[in-house]
Short mmCIF file of C-alpha atoms in Angstrom, two decimals:
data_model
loop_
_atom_site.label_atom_id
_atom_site.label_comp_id
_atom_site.label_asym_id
_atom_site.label_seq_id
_atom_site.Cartn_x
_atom_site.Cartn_y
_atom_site.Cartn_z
CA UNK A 1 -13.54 -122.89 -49.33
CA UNK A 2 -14.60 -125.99 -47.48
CA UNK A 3 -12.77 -126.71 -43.88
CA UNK A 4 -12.73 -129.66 -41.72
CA UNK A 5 -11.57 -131.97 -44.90
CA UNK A 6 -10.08 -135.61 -43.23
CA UNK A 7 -7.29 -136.91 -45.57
CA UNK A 8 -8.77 -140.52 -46.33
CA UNK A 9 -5.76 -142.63 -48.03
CA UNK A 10 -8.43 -145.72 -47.55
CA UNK A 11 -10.96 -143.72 -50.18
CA UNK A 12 -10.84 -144.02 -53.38
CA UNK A 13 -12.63 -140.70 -54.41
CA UNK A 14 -13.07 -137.60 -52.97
CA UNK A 15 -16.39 -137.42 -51.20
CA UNK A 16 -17.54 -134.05 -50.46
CA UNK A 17 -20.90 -132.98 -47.52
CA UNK A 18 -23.76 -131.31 -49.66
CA UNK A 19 -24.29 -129.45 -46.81
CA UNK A 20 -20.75 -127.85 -46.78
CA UNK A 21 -21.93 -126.71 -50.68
CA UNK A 22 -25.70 -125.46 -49.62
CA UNK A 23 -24.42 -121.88 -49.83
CA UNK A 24 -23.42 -121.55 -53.45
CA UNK A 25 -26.28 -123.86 -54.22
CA UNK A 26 -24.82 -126.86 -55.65
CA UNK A 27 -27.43 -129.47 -55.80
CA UNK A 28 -28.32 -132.82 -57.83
CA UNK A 29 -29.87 -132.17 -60.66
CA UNK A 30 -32.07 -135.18 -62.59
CA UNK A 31 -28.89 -135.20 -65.13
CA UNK A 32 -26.35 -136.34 -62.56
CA UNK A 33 -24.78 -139.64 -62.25
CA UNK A 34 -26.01 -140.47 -58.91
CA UNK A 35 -22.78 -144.11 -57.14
CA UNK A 36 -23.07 -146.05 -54.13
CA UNK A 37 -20.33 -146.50 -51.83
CA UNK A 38 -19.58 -149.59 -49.38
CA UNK A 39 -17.56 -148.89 -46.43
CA UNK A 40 -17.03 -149.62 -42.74
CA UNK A 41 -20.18 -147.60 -42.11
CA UNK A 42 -22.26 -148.79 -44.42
CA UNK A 43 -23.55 -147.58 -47.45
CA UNK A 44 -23.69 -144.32 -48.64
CA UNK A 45 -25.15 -142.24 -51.70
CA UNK A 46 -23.84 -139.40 -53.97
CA UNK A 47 -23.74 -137.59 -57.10
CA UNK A 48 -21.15 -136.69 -58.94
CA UNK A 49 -20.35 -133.20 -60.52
CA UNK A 50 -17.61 -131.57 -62.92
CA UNK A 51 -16.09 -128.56 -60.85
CA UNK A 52 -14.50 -126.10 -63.05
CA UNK A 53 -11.48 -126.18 -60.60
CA UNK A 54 -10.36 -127.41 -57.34
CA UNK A 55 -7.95 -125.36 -55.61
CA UNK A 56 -5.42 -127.05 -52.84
CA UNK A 57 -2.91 -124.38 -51.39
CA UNK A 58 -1.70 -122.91 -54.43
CA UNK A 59 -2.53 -126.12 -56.84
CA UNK A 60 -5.24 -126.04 -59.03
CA UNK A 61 -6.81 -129.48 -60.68
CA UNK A 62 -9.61 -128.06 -63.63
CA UNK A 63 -12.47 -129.71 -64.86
CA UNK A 64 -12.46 -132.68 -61.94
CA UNK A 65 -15.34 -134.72 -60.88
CA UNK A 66 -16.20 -134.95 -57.14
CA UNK A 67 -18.89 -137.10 -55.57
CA UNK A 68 -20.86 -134.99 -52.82
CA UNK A 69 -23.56 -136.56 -50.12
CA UNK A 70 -25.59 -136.35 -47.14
CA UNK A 71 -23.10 -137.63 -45.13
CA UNK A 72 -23.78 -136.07 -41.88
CA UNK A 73 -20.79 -136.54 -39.37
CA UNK A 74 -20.51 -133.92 -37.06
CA UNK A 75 -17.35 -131.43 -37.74
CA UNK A 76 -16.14 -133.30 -40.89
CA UNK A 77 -17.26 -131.56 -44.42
CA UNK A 78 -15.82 -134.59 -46.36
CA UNK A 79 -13.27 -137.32 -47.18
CA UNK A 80 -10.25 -136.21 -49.16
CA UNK A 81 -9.44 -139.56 -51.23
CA UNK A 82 -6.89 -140.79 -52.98
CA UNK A 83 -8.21 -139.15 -56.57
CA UNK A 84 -7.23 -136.07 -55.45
CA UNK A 85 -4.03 -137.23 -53.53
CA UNK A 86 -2.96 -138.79 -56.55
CA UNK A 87 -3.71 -136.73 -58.81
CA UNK A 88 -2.47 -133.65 -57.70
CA UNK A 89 1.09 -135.28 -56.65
CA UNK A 90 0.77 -135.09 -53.09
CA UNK A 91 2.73 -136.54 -50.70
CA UNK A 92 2.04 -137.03 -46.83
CA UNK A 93 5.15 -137.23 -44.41
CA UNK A 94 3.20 -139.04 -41.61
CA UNK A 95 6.51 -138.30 -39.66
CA UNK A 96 6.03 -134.35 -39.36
CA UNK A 97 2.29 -134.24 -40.40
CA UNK A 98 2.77 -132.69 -43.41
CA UNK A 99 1.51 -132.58 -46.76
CA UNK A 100 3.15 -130.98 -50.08
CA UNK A 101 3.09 -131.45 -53.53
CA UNK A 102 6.04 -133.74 -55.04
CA UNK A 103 9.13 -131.78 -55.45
CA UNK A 104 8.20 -129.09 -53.63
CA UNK A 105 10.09 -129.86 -50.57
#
């Protein structure tokens, strides 16, 4: 499980701290597809890997790609992004700070 996730409608893809992963040793590997992303503070690096599953409350996505990086900001694990959002029918009510899958509310 991987706390202190920040909810980053602004993101395109999920970006995920190596350093929240170190302890079940997920690492880049020569065979990875290393991106670049450009943002307000500056750029950053990452690979990408196929996770068998991601698991959100009870809602599992299978076989997704995640980027993951050396981003180092202090409390924050990673950048939830609108892939995942998306993808997984989520919905944010801004209003109550709440998030839930579509049509589960």
């Amino acid at each position: 499980m991987i706390d202190n996730m920040v909810i980053d409608t602004g993101a395109a893809k999920t970006l995920i701290s190596q350093n929240a992963v170190e302890d079940i040793d997920l690492r880049v590997e020569m065979g990875d597809h290393i991106v670049t992303y450009y943002g307000i503070g500056g750029k950053e690096h990452a690979f990408t890997k196929k996770l068998d599953s991601i698991k959100l409350g009870s809602f599992q996505l299978r076989e997704y790609e995640v980027d993951f990086s050396g981003m180092d900001y202090e409390g924050i694990n990673g950048l939830l992004g609108l892939d995942i959002l998306l993808d997984a029918g989520l919905v944010l009510d801004l209003a109550k700070l709440e998030m839930y899958r579509s049509g589960q509310k």
